[in-house]
Amino acid sequence: MASNRSSAGDPAHTLALLWGVPAAPAGGRRGPRQAHSPAEIAAAAIGIADAEGLDAVTMRRVAQELGLSPMALYTYVPGKAELLDLMLDTLYAAMPRTAPADPGWRARAAAVADDNRALYAAHPWTAAVPTTRPPLGPGLMAKYEYELRALEGTGLDDVRLDAALTHLLGFVHTCARMAADERAARQDSAMSDQQWWEANADLLARVLDPARYPVATRVGAAAGQAQGGAYNADHAYEFGLPRVLDGLAALIEQVPDR
Amino acid sequence: MASNRSSAGDPAHTLALLWGVPAAPAGGRRGPRQAHSPAEIAAAAIGIADAEGLDAVTMRRVAQELGLSPMALYTYVPGKAELLDLMLDTLYAAMPRTAPADPGWRARAAAVADDNRALYAAHPWTAAVPTTRPPLGPGLMAKYEYELRALEGTGLDDVRLDAALTHLLGFVHTCARMAADERAARQDSAMSDQQWWEANADLLARVLDPARYPVATRVGAAAGQAQGGAYNADHAYEFGLPRVLDGLAALIEQVPDR
DNA sequence: AGAATCTCTGTACGCCGTACAGTATACACA
DNA sequence: TGTGTATACTGTACGGCGTACAGAGATTCT
């Protein structure tokens, strides 16, 4: 496997692909027309990922979905990494960009977080795409522009503005990864979190000596009970979002709120 | 590929392996002794990951490192997922647990974050191990116990204590992932972030219309200049850690500090 | 008409995790 | 002490992956 990573191919080709710039210098193109568009490729791949998970997105499978032979895909996309880029940028481009100037920056920031969370919820595999460099396509740019605007007017300088957004999005991503992991664990062990704990209660009881791990066993039990499982992404989000906003608020502080 | 994920195998076997509980019911074991210990397996695998990255950790490669045939590894470890569990738990077990009762919870929390960051720095691949459920071994338990204690005395109830720790560790993980991604991008494109931007300046200039993305281009340029690249994990950490701590402080608030 | 250029197919290579069958080893028990 | 049996380990093989490469067919330019 050469690379399963996003953005690992030749950057110029990737950018041209994402932005829909024709690779050839223009002029009448010889030879047969392509039977599909990059957008169709992306849609097919996204559909597979939504329905069967990221692992199901293979060059062979996507090609089959489009009625092509596997290698024909390579006339559309330089490689798998770029296909993943294309998938992500397509989703970014389609994200809602509704929120107008809300009264307060806090509400606007929360809306940005919620929008991202909704994307992860609709397409859980996006949390698992390993991106070395995010796909710098029109979708990501539009998303970035929109999200920066939501955080503007907080009195933060440009560098801090970018850092604040990165911080916020990182938090949402972490929660999304947790949610995706929960789902995956449930799916491939074919048992819920609760079942898992019950199945291993014996061995755990023997091994998790409360005398040795007093705080861990106490807190772990309390947390597990409260959340209906050891790890709960929803809870992490609801707990964490106000924390993140409070943290940013401490930076923004006395700046008059827009 | 059945599963490259951590913690995807039979849970009882995995737990037994991590805790060093013999799988067989005890008594004199017939047949030849194993030439290696699980700890040696873990060490060999960790060494490969450190030196050549997570992708280099294959069953064949680890076996070769130990002078074994590939399939012999399966007498030590049920599968690759469990090998990854073992690697992680081994590192967790070896983490420093020095910090005594620091004067303030803030310093203690920062120390926890720094310790985790140091682990990611020493073993960048750990940020990329996809964990469905964290490896519930002695290493993780000791780590969890230690880190909870660092955050105790803040007046948080047990559920919030767990949530706060998860929140903090999630942040560190996100930064580590960014750092690892930077490294990977630099490595497999054989060019630095700066070089990349220069190489693509033409196309980007043509396509990143400042009229269409005014805030994004302005902020992106400022951030890139300030950080010497578009994404900088160190900067994200230095910016983010005080944010996270401030966010937790808003929750802990008037509780007398320890 | 012929050359050029493009799309698409088929085959093949070197990886991966690991199932399975067979062989050598060392202890338990007669 | 001999023998049965559980164990460690080897070798081979399978199906899957990304994709290199060579050719076949289609389309347009000269």
Coordinates of C-alpha atoms (C1' of nucleotides) in Angstrom, one line a residue:
Chain A
M1 CA 0.0 0.0 0.0
A2 CA 1.6 3.2 -1.1
S3 CA -0.5 5.6 0.9
N4 CA -3.9 5.5 2.4
R5 CA -3.4 9.0 3.6
S6 CA -5.2 12.1 2.4
S7 CA -3.1 14.6 0.5
A8 CA -0.2 12.4 -0.1
G9 CA 0.0 12.7 -3.9
D10 CA 1.4 15.3 -6.3
P11 CA 0.1 18.5 -4.9
A12 CA -0.4 20.3 -8.2
H13 CA -2.5 17.5 -9.6
T14 CA -4.5 17.3 -6.4
L15 CA -5.2 21.0 -6.3
A16 CA -6.2 21.0 -10.0
L17 CA -8.5 18.1 -9.4
L18 CA -10.2 19.7 -6.4
W19 CA -10.7 23.0 -8.1
G20 CA -11.8 21.5 -11.3
V21 CA -9.0 23.0 -13.3
P22 CA -8.3 20.9 -16.4
A23 CA -4.9 19.3 -16.2
A24 CA -4.2 19.6 -19.9
P25 CA -3.4 23.1 -21.2
A26 CA -6.8 23.4 -22.7
G27 CA -7.7 23.2 -26.4
G28 CA -9.7 20.4 -28.0
R29 CA -9.2 17.2 -26.1
R30 CA -8.5 14.2 -28.2
G31 CA -9.8 10.8 -27.5
P32 CA -13.0 9.6 -25.9
R33 CA -14.8 11.6 -23.3
Q34 CA -14.9 10.4 -19.8
A35 CA -18.1 8.7 -18.9
H36 CA -18.3 10.3 -15.5
S37 CA -17.4 13.5 -13.7
P38 CA -15.1 13.8 -10.6
A39 CA -18.3 14.8 -8.7
E40 CA -19.9 11.5 -9.6
I41 CA -16.8 9.6 -8.4
A42 CA -16.9 11.5 -5.2
A43 CA -20.6 10.9 -4.7
A44 CA -20.2 7.1 -5.3
A45 CA -17.3 6.9 -2.9
I46 CA -19.1 8.9 -0.3
G47 CA -22.1 6.7 -0.7
I48 CA -20.1 3.6 -0.1
A49 CA -18.4 5.1 3.0
D50 CA -21.7 6.2 4.4
A51 CA -23.3 2.8 3.9
E52 CA -20.4 0.4 4.7
G53 CA -17.7 2.4 6.3
L54 CA -14.3 3.8 5.2
D55 CA -12.7 0.4 4.9
A56 CA -15.2 -0.5 2.2
V57 CA -14.0 2.4 0.1
T58 CA -11.5 0.6 -2.1
M59 CA -10.5 1.5 -5.7
R60 CA -12.1 -1.7 -6.9
R61 CA -15.3 -1.1 -5.0
V62 CA -15.7 2.4 -6.2
A63 CA -15.0 1.5 -9.8
Q64 CA -17.5 -1.3 -9.6
E65 CA -20.1 1.1 -8.3
L66 CA -19.6 3.2 -11.4
G67 CA -19.5 0.3 -13.8
L68 CA -15.8 0.8 -14.5
S69 CA -12.8 -1.4 -14.3
P70 CA -10.6 -0.7 -11.3
M71 CA -7.8 0.9 -13.2
A72 CA -10.1 3.3 -15.0
L73 CA -10.5 5.2 -11.8
Y74 CA -7.0 6.4 -12.2
T75 CA -7.9 8.5 -15.1
Y76 CA -10.1 10.5 -12.8
V77 CA -8.0 10.6 -9.7
P78 CA -4.2 10.2 -9.3
G79 CA -4.6 7.7 -6.4
K80 CA -6.6 6.8 -3.4
A81 CA -5.3 9.7 -1.3
E82 CA -6.7 12.2 -3.7
L83 CA -10.0 10.3 -3.8
L84 CA -10.2 10.8 -0.1
D85 CA -9.4 14.5 -0.5
L86 CA -12.1 14.8 -3.1
M87 CA -14.6 13.1 -0.8
L88 CA -13.9 15.4 2.1
D89 CA -13.8 18.6 0.1
T90 CA -17.2 17.6 -1.5
L91 CA -18.7 17.3 1.9
Y92 CA -17.2 20.5 3.1
A93 CA -18.6 22.3 0.1
A94 CA -22.1 21.0 0.9
M95 CA -22.1 22.1 4.6
P96 CA -24.8 24.5 5.7
R97 CA -23.7 28.1 5.9
T98 CA -26.8 29.6 7.3
A99 CA -26.0 31.4 10.6
P100 CA -26.0 35.1 10.1
A101 CA -24.5 37.5 12.5
D102 CA -25.8 36.0 15.8
P103 CA -26.0 38.4 18.7
G104 CA -23.0 36.9 20.5
W105 CA -19.8 35.3 19.4
R106 CA -20.5 32.4 21.8
A107 CA -23.6 31.4 20.0
R108 CA -21.9 31.7 16.7
A109 CA -19.0 29.6 17.8
A110 CA -21.4 27.0 19.2
A111 CA -23.2 27.0 15.8
V112 CA -19.9 26.3 14.1
A113 CA -19.2 23.4 16.4
D114 CA -22.7 22.0 16.0
D115 CA -22.4 22.2 12.2
N116 CA -19.2 20.2 12.3
R117 CA -20.6 17.8 14.7
A118 CA -23.6 17.3 12.4
L119 CA -21.2 16.5 9.5
Y120 CA -19.4 13.9 11.6
A121 CA -22.8 12.5 12.6
A122 CA -24.0 12.2 9.0
H123 CA -20.7 10.8 7.8
P124 CA -19.0 9.1 10.7
W125 CA -16.1 7.9 8.6
T126 CA -14.9 11.5 8.1
A127 CA -13.6 11.4 11.6
A128 CA -11.4 8.5 10.7
V129 CA -9.8 9.8 7.5
P130 CA -6.2 10.3 8.2
T131 CA -5.4 13.8 6.8
T132 CA -1.8 14.7 6.6
R133 CA -2.7 18.1 5.1
P134 CA -6.3 19.0 4.8
P135 CA -7.6 19.0 1.2
L136 CA -7.1 22.6 0.2
G137 CA -10.1 22.7 -2.2
P138 CA -13.0 25.0 -2.7
G139 CA -15.1 23.2 -0.1
L140 CA -12.5 23.6 2.6
M141 CA -11.9 27.2 1.7
A142 CA -15.5 28.1 1.8
K143 CA -15.8 26.3 5.1
Y144 CA -12.8 28.1 6.5
E145 CA -14.0 31.5 5.3
Y146 CA -17.4 31.0 6.8
E147 CA -16.1 29.7 10.2
L148 CA -13.6 32.5 10.5
R149 CA -16.3 35.0 9.9
A150 CA -18.3 33.5 12.7
L151 CA -15.5 34.2 15.1
E152 CA -14.7 37.6 13.8
G153 CA -15.6 40.6 15.8
T154 CA -14.2 39.1 19.0
G155 CA -11.2 41.4 19.0
L156 CA -8.8 38.6 18.4
D157 CA -6.0 39.3 16.0
D158 CA -5.7 37.2 12.9
V159 CA -3.2 34.7 14.3
R160 CA -5.3 34.1 17.4
L161 CA -8.5 33.9 15.3
D162 CA -7.0 31.0 13.4
A163 CA -5.7 29.4 16.5
A164 CA -9.1 29.7 18.2
L165 CA -10.9 28.1 15.3
T166 CA -8.4 25.3 15.1
H167 CA -8.8 24.7 18.8
L168 CA -12.6 24.6 18.5
L169 CA -12.6 22.3 15.5
G170 CA -10.0 20.0 17.1
F171 CA -12.3 19.6 20.0
V172 CA -15.2 18.6 17.8
H173 CA -13.0 16.2 15.9
T174 CA -11.9 14.5 19.1
C175 CA -15.5 13.9 20.1
A176 CA -16.4 12.7 16.7
R177 CA -13.5 10.2 16.8
M178 CA -14.8 9.0 20.1
A179 CA -18.3 8.5 18.7
A180 CA -16.9 6.7 15.7
D181 CA -14.8 4.4 17.9
E182 CA -17.8 3.5 20.0
R183 CA -19.8 2.6 16.9
A184 CA -16.9 0.6 15.5
A185 CA -16.4 -1.2 18.8
R186 CA -20.0 -2.1 19.0
Q187 CA -20.1 -3.2 15.4
D188 CA -17.2 -5.5 15.2
S189 CA -17.4 -7.1 18.6
A190 CA -21.2 -7.4 18.0
M191 CA -21.8 -6.4 21.6
S192 CA -22.7 -3.1 23.3
D193 CA -20.5 -1.4 25.7
Q194 CA -22.6 -2.7 28.5
Q195 CA -22.4 -6.3 27.3
W196 CA -18.7 -5.9 27.0
W197 CA -18.3 -4.9 30.6
E198 CA -20.5 -7.7 31.8
A199 CA -18.6 -10.3 29.7
N200 CA -15.3 -9.2 31.2
A201 CA -16.5 -8.5 34.7
D202 CA -14.9 -11.6 36.2
L203 CA -11.5 -11.0 34.9
L204 CA -11.7 -7.3 35.6
A205 CA -12.8 -7.9 39.1
R206 CA -9.9 -10.2 39.7
V207 CA -7.4 -7.8 38.2
L208 CA -8.7 -4.3 39.0
D209 CA -7.6 -4.2 42.6
P210 CA -9.5 -1.3 44.2
A211 CA -6.7 -1.1 46.8
R212 CA -4.2 -0.5 44.0
Y213 CA -6.3 1.8 41.9
P214 CA -8.7 3.3 44.4
V215 CA -9.5 6.5 42.5
A216 CA -9.6 4.9 39.1
T217 CA -12.0 2.2 40.2
R218 CA -14.2 4.7 42.0
V219 CA -14.3 7.3 39.3
G220 CA -14.5 4.8 36.5
A221 CA -17.5 3.2 38.1
A222 CA -19.2 6.5 38.7
A223 CA -18.5 7.7 35.1
G224 CA -19.6 4.4 33.6
Q225 CA -22.8 4.4 35.6
A226 CA -23.7 8.0 34.7
Q227 CA -23.0 7.7 31.1
G228 CA -24.2 4.1 30.5
G229 CA -20.8 3.0 29.4
A230 CA -17.2 3.9 30.0
Y231 CA -16.9 6.3 27.1
N232 CA -19.6 8.5 25.8
A233 CA -19.0 10.9 23.0
D234 CA -22.2 12.8 23.5
H235 CA -21.4 13.4 27.1
A236 CA -17.9 14.5 26.2
Y237 CA -19.3 17.0 23.7
E238 CA -21.9 18.4 26.1
F239 CA -19.3 18.7 28.8
G240 CA -16.6 19.9 26.6
L241 CA -18.2 22.6 24.4
P242 CA -18.9 25.0 27.3
R243 CA -15.4 24.4 28.5
V244 CA -13.9 25.3 25.2
L245 CA -16.0 28.4 24.9
D246 CA -15.2 29.4 28.4
G247 CA -11.6 29.0 27.6
L248 CA -11.8 31.2 24.6
A249 CA -13.9 33.7 26.6
A250 CA -11.0 34.0 29.0
L251 CA -8.9 35.2 26.1
I252 CA -11.5 37.4 24.5
E253 CA -12.6 38.7 27.9
Q254 CA -13.5 42.4 28.1
V255 CA -13.6 43.0 24.4
P256 CA -17.1 44.4 23.8
D257 CA -19.1 41.6 22.3
R258 CA -19.5 42.6 18.7
Chain B
M1 CA -7.5 -7.3 6.4
A2 CA -9.6 -8.4 9.4
S3 CA -8.8 -5.6 11.7
N4 CA -6.0 -3.1 12.1
R5 CA -7.8 -1.6 15.0
S6 CA -6.7 -1.7 18.6
S7 CA -8.9 -3.8 20.9
A8 CA -10.9 -5.6 18.3
G9 CA -10.2 -9.2 19.3
D10 CA -11.6 -11.5 21.9
P11 CA -11.7 -9.3 24.9
A12 CA -11.0 -12.0 27.5
H13 CA -7.9 -13.1 25.7
T14 CA -6.8 -9.5 25.3
L15 CA -7.2 -8.7 29.0
A16 CA -5.4 -11.9 30.0
L17 CA -2.6 -11.0 27.7
L18 CA -2.2 -7.5 29.0
W19 CA -2.4 -8.4 32.6
G20 CA 0.0 -11.4 32.2
V21 CA -2.6 -13.9 33.3
P22 CA -1.7 -17.3 31.9
A23 CA -4.4 -18.4 29.4
A24 CA -4.2 -22.1 30.3
P25 CA -5.6 -23.1 33.6
A26 CA -2.1 -23.4 35.1
G27 CA -0.3 -26.6 36.0
G28 CA 2.8 -27.9 34.3
R29 CA 2.8 -26.7 30.7
R30 CA 3.6 -29.4 28.2
G31 CA 5.6 -28.8 25.1
P32 CA 8.5 -26.4 24.3
R33 CA 8.8 -23.1 26.2
Q34 CA 8.3 -19.9 24.3
A35 CA 11.6 -18.3 23.3
H36 CA 10.3 -14.8 24.1
S37 CA 8.1 -13.0 26.5
P38 CA 5.2 -10.7 25.6
A39 CA 7.3 -7.8 26.9
E40 CA 10.0 -8.7 24.3
I41 CA 7.4 -8.8 21.6
A42 CA 6.1 -5.4 22.6
A43 CA 9.5 -3.9 22.8
A44 CA 10.4 -5.2 19.4
A45 CA 7.3 -3.8 17.9
I46 CA 7.7 -0.5 19.6
G47 CA 11.2 -0.2 18.4
I48 CA 10.1 -0.7 14.8
A49 CA 7.3 1.8 15.2
D50 CA 9.7 4.3 16.7
A51 CA 12.3 3.9 14.0
E52 CA 10.1 3.4 10.9
G53 CA 6.6 4.4 11.7
L54 CA 3.4 2.5 12.4
D55 CA 3.0 1.2 8.8
A56 CA 6.3 -0.7 9.3
V57 CA 4.8 -2.7 12.1
T58 CA 3.6 -5.8 10.4
M59 CA 3.4 -9.2 11.7
R60 CA 6.1 -10.3 9.3
R61 CA 8.4 -7.5 10.3
V62 CA 8.0 -8.0 14.0
A63 CA 8.5 -11.7 13.7
Q64 CA 11.7 -11.2 11.7
E65 CA 13.0 -8.8 14.3
L66 CA 12.6 -11.6 16.9
G67 CA 14.0 -14.3 14.7
L68 CA 10.7 -16.0 14.4
S69 CA 8.6 -17.0 11.5
P70 CA 5.6 -14.7 11.0
M71 CA 3.0 -17.2 12.2
A72 CA 4.9 -17.9 15.4
L73 CA 3.8 -14.5 16.6
Y74 CA 0.3 -15.8 16.9
T75 CA 1.3 -18.0 19.8
Y76 CA 2.1 -14.8 21.7
V77 CA -0.7 -12.5 20.5
P78 CA -4.1 -13.3 19.1
G79 CA -3.8 -10.9 16.3
K80 CA -2.4 -7.5 15.3
A81 CA -5.0 -5.5 17.2
E82 CA -3.9 -7.1 20.4
L83 CA -0.3 -6.4 19.5
L84 CA -1.1 -2.7 19.2
D85 CA -2.9 -2.9 22.5
L86 CA 0.1 -4.4 24.1
M87 CA 2.4 -1.8 22.6
L88 CA 0.3 1.1 24.0
D89 CA -0.2 -0.4 27.4
T90 CA 3.5 -1.0 27.6
L91 CA 4.2 2.6 27.0
Y92 CA 1.6 3.7 29.4
A93 CA 3.1 1.6 32.1
A94 CA 6.5 3.2 31.6
M95 CA 5.3 6.8 31.7
P96 CA 6.8 9.0 34.4
R97 CA 4.6 9.4 37.5
T98 CA 6.7 11.9 39.4
A99 CA 4.6 15.0 40.1
P100 CA 3.7 15.0 43.8
A101 CA 0.9 17.2 45.2
D102 CA 1.7 20.5 43.4
P103 CA 0.5 23.6 45.0
G104 CA -2.3 24.2 42.5
W105 CA -4.5 22.0 40.3
R106 CA -3.6 24.1 37.3
A107 CA 0.0 23.1 37.5
R108 CA -0.9 19.5 38.1
A109 CA -3.2 19.4 35.1
A110 CA -0.5 21.1 33.0
A111 CA 2.0 18.5 34.1
V112 CA -0.4 15.7 33.1
A113 CA -0.8 17.3 29.7
D114 CA 3.0 17.7 29.3
D115 CA 3.6 14.1 30.2
N116 CA 1.2 13.0 27.6
R117 CA 2.7 15.3 25.1
A118 CA 6.1 13.9 25.9
L119 CA 4.9 10.4 25.2
Y120 CA 3.5 11.5 21.8
A121 CA 6.7 13.3 21.1
A122 CA 8.8 10.2 21.9
H123 CA 6.6 7.8 20.0
P124 CA 4.7 9.8 17.4
W125 CA 3.0 6.8 16.0
T126 CA 0.9 6.5 19.2
A127 CA -1.2 9.4 18.0
A128 CA -2.1 7.4 14.9
V129 CA -3.1 4.1 16.5
P130 CA -6.8 3.8 15.9
T131 CA -8.2 2.7 19.3
T132 CA -11.8 1.5 19.4
R133 CA -11.6 0.9 23.0
P134 CA -8.4 1.8 24.9
P135 CA -6.4 -1.2 26.0
L136 CA -7.6 -1.8 29.5
G137 CA -4.3 -3.1 30.8
P138 CA -2.2 -2.4 33.9
G139 CA -0.4 0.5 32.1
L140 CA -3.5 2.3 31.2
M141 CA -5.0 1.7 34.7
A142 CA -1.9 3.1 36.4
K143 CA -2.0 6.1 34.1
Y144 CA -5.6 6.7 34.7
E145 CA -5.2 6.4 38.5
Y146 CA -2.3 8.8 38.5
E147 CA -4.0 11.4 36.3
L148 CA -7.2 11.3 38.2
R149 CA -5.3 11.9 41.4
A150 CA -3.7 15.0 39.8
L151 CA -7.1 16.4 39.2
E152 CA -8.5 15.5 42.5
G153 CA -9.1 18.1 45.1
T154 CA -10.7 20.4 42.7
G155 CA -14.1 19.9 44.1
L156 CA -15.3 18.2 41.0
D157 CA -17.6 15.2 41.5
D158 CA -16.4 11.9 40.1
V159 CA -18.3 12.1 36.8
R160 CA -17.0 15.6 36.1
L161 CA -13.5 14.5 37.2
D162 CA -13.5 11.8 34.5
A163 CA -15.0 14.2 32.0
A164 CA -12.4 16.8 32.7
L165 CA -9.5 14.4 32.3
T166 CA -11.0 13.1 29.1
H167 CA -11.3 16.6 27.8
L168 CA -7.7 17.4 28.7
L169 CA -6.3 14.3 27.2
G170 CA -8.4 14.7 24.1
F171 CA -6.9 18.1 23.5
V172 CA -3.3 16.8 23.9
H173 CA -4.2 13.9 21.5
T174 CA -5.4 16.4 18.9
C175 CA -2.2 18.4 19.0
A176 CA -0.2 15.2 18.8
R177 CA -2.1 14.1 15.7
M178 CA -1.4 17.5 14.1
A179 CA 2.3 17.1 14.9
A180 CA 2.3 13.6 13.5
D181 CA 0.5 14.7 10.4
E182 CA 3.0 17.4 9.8
R183 CA 5.9 15.0 10.1
A184 CA 4.2 12.5 7.8
A185 CA 3.4 15.2 5.2
R186 CA 7.0 16.4 5.2
Q187 CA 8.3 12.9 5.0
D188 CA 6.3 11.5 2.2
S189 CA 6.2 14.5 0.0
A190 CA 9.9 15.0 0.8
M191 CA 9.3 18.7 1.1
S192 CA 8.8 21.0 4.0
D193 CA 5.6 22.9 4.6
Q194 CA 7.2 26.0 3.3
Q195 CA 8.4 24.3 0.1
W196 CA 4.9 22.9 -0.4
W197 CA 3.4 26.4 -0.3
E198 CA 6.0 27.8 -2.6
A199 CA 5.5 24.9 -5.1
N200 CA 1.8 25.5 -5.3
A201 CA 1.9 29.3 -5.0
D202 CA 1.0 29.7 -8.7
L203 CA -2.1 27.6 -8.7
L204 CA -3.2 28.8 -5.3
A205 CA -2.8 32.4 -6.4
R206 CA -5.0 31.7 -9.4
V207 CA -7.6 29.9 -7.5
L208 CA -7.7 31.5 -4.0
D209 CA -9.6 34.6 -5.0
P210 CA -9.2 37.1 -2.2
A211 CA -12.4 38.7 -3.3
R212 CA -14.2 35.4 -2.7
Y213 CA -12.4 34.4 0.5
P214 CA -11.3 37.7 2.0
V215 CA -11.1 36.6 5.6
A216 CA -9.7 33.2 4.8
T217 CA -6.9 34.6 2.7
R218 CA -6.1 37.3 5.2
V219 CA -6.1 35.2 8.2
G220 CA -4.5 32.2 6.5
A221 CA -1.6 34.4 5.4
A222 CA -1.2 35.9 8.8
A223 CA -1.3 32.5 10.5
G224 CA 1.1 31.0 8.0
Q225 CA 3.6 33.8 8.4
A226 CA 3.4 33.7 12.2
Q227 CA 3.8 30.0 12.5
G228 CA 6.1 29.4 9.6
G229 CA 3.6 27.1 8.0
A230 CA -0.2 26.7 7.8
Y231 CA -0.5 24.3 10.6
N232 CA 1.8 24.2 13.6
A233 CA 1.2 21.7 16.3
D234 CA 3.5 23.4 18.8
H235 CA 1.6 26.6 18.4
A236 CA -1.7 24.8 18.8
Y237 CA -0.5 23.3 22.0
E238 CA 0.8 26.5 23.5
F239 CA -2.3 28.4 22.5
G240 CA -4.7 25.6 23.5
L241 CA -3.4 24.4 26.8
P242 CA -4.2 27.7 28.7
R243 CA -7.6 27.7 26.9
V244 CA -8.4 24.2 28.2
L245 CA -7.3 25.1 31.7
D246 CA -9.2 28.3 31.7
G247 CA -12.3 26.4 30.5
L248 CA -11.9 23.9 33.4
A249 CA -11.3 26.8 35.8
A250 CA -14.6 28.3 34.9
L251 CA -16.2 25.0 36.1
I252 CA -14.0 24.6 39.2
E253 CA -14.2 28.3 40.0
Q254 CA -14.7 29.3 43.6
V255 CA -13.8 26.0 45.0
P256 CA -10.8 26.6 47.3
D257 CA -7.8 25.4 45.5
R258 CA -7.0 22.0 47.0
Chain C
dA1 C1' -6.5 9.0 -44.4
dG2 C1' -3.3 8.8 -40.8
dA3 C1' -1.3 10.2 -36.6
dA4 C1' -2.0 11.5 -32.1
dT5 C1' -4.1 11.2 -27.8
dC6 C1' -7.2 9.9 -24.7
dT7 C1' -10.3 6.2 -22.0
dC8 C1' -10.7 2.1 -20.4
dT9 C1' -9.5 -3.2 -19.8
dG10 C1' -6.8 -7.1 -18.3
dT11 C1' -3.1 -9.0 -16.1
dA12 C1' 0.3 -8.9 -12.7
dC13 C1' 3.3 -7.6 -8.7
dG14 C1' 4.4 -7.1 -4.1
dC15 C1' 2.4 -6.1 0.0
dC16 C1' -0.9 -7.2 4.0
dG17 C1' -3.4 -10.3 8.0
dT18 C1' -4.0 -14.8 9.0
dA19 C1' -6.2 -19.8 8.2
dC20 C1' -4.4 -24.4 8.0
dA21 C1' -1.6 -28.5 8.0
dG22 C1' 2.5 -30.4 9.4
dT23 C1' 6.9 -31.0 12.4
dA24 C1' 9.7 -30.8 16.3
dT25 C1' 9.9 -30.5 21.4
dA26 C1' 9.2 -31.3 26.2
dC27 C1' 6.5 -32.6 29.9
dA28 C1' 2.8 -36.0 32.2
dC29 C1' 1.7 -40.3 33.2
dA30 C1' 1.7 -45.5 32.4
Chain D
dT1 C1' 11.4 -45.8 30.9
dG2 C1' 8.4 -45.5 27.1
dT3 C1' 4.6 -43.3 25.1
dG4 C1' 0.9 -40.0 24.5
dT5 C1' -0.3 -35.3 24.2
dA6 C1' -0.1 -30.4 24.5
dT7 C1' 2.7 -26.9 22.8
dA8 C1' 5.9 -23.9 19.8
dC9 C1' 7.0 -23.1 15.7
dT10 C1' 7.5 -23.5 10.1
dG11 C1' 5.8 -23.4 5.5
dT12 C1' 2.4 -22.8 2.3
dA13 C1' -1.6 -20.6 0.7
dC14 C1' -5.7 -17.5 0.3
dG15 C1' -8.1 -13.4 -0.5
dG16 C1' -7.7 -8.5 -0.4
dC17 C1' -5.3 -4.2 -1.1
dG18 C1' -3.1 -0.1 -4.2
dT19 C1' -1.4 0.4 -8.5
dA20 C1' 2.4 -0.4 -12.5
dC21 C1' 2.2 -1.7 -17.1
dA22 C1' 0.8 -3.0 -21.8
dG23 C1' -2.5 -3.0 -25.0
dA24 C1' -7.3 -2.2 -27.3
dG25 C1' -10.8 0.9 -28.8
dA26 C1' -12.6 5.6 -29.5
dT27 C1' -12.2 10.2 -30.9
dT28 C1' -10.2 14.4 -32.8
dC29 C1' -6.5 17.1 -35.1
dT30 C1' -3.5 17.6 -39.1

